[in-house]
Coordinates of C-alpha atoms in Angstrom, one line a residue:
X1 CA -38.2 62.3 -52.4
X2 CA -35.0 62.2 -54.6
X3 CA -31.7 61.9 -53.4
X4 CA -30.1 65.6 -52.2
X5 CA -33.6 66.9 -51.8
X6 CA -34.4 68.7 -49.2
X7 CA -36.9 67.2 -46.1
X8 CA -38.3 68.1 -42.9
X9 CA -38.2 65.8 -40.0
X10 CA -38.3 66.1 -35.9
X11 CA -36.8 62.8 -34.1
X12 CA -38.1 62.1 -30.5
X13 CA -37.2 60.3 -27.4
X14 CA -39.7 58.5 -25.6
X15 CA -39.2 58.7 -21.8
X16 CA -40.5 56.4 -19.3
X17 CA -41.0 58.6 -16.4
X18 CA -43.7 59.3 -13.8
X19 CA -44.8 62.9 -14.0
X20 CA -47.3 65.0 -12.9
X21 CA -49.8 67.8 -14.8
X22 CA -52.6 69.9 -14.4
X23 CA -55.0 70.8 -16.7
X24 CA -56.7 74.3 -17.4
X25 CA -59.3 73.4 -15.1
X26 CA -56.5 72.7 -12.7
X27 CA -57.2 68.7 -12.4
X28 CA -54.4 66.7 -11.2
X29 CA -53.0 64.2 -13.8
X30 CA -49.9 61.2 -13.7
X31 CA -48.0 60.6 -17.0
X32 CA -46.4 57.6 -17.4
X33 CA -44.2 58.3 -20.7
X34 CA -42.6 61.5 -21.8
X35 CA -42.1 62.6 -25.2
X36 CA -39.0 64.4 -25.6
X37 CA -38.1 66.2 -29.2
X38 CA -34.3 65.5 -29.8
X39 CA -33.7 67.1 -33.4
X40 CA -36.1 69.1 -35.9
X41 CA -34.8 69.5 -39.4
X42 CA -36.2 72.0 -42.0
X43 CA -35.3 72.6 -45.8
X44 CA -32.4 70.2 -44.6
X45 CA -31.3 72.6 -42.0
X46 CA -31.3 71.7 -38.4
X47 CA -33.8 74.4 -36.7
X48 CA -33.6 73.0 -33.5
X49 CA -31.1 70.4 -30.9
X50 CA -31.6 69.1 -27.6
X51 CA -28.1 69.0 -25.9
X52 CA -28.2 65.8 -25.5
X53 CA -29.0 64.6 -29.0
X54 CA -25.6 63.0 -30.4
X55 CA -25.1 65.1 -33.8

């Protein structure tokens, strides 16, 4: 990539959190870790911003 070229990229925040899911067949699951998307840029444009992302 050269210098003022354009990129794509998504930055994202990894959570350590107990959480519960269920699956399509309705099965009970724990998480342990949460993966969060913070920023997704596009063609150098910012396409999407959590709130809480600092930019």
């Amino acid at each position: 990539m050269d210098v003022g070229a354009h990129g794509n990229v998504t930055i994202f925040k990894v959570i350590n959190k107990e959480f519960h899911m269920k699956n399509r067949l309705n099965e009970d699951f724990i998480g342990q870790k949460l993966i969060v998307p913070q920023v997704t840029i596009i063609n150098g444009k910012i396409i999407y911003r959590n709130v809480e992302f600092p930019f």
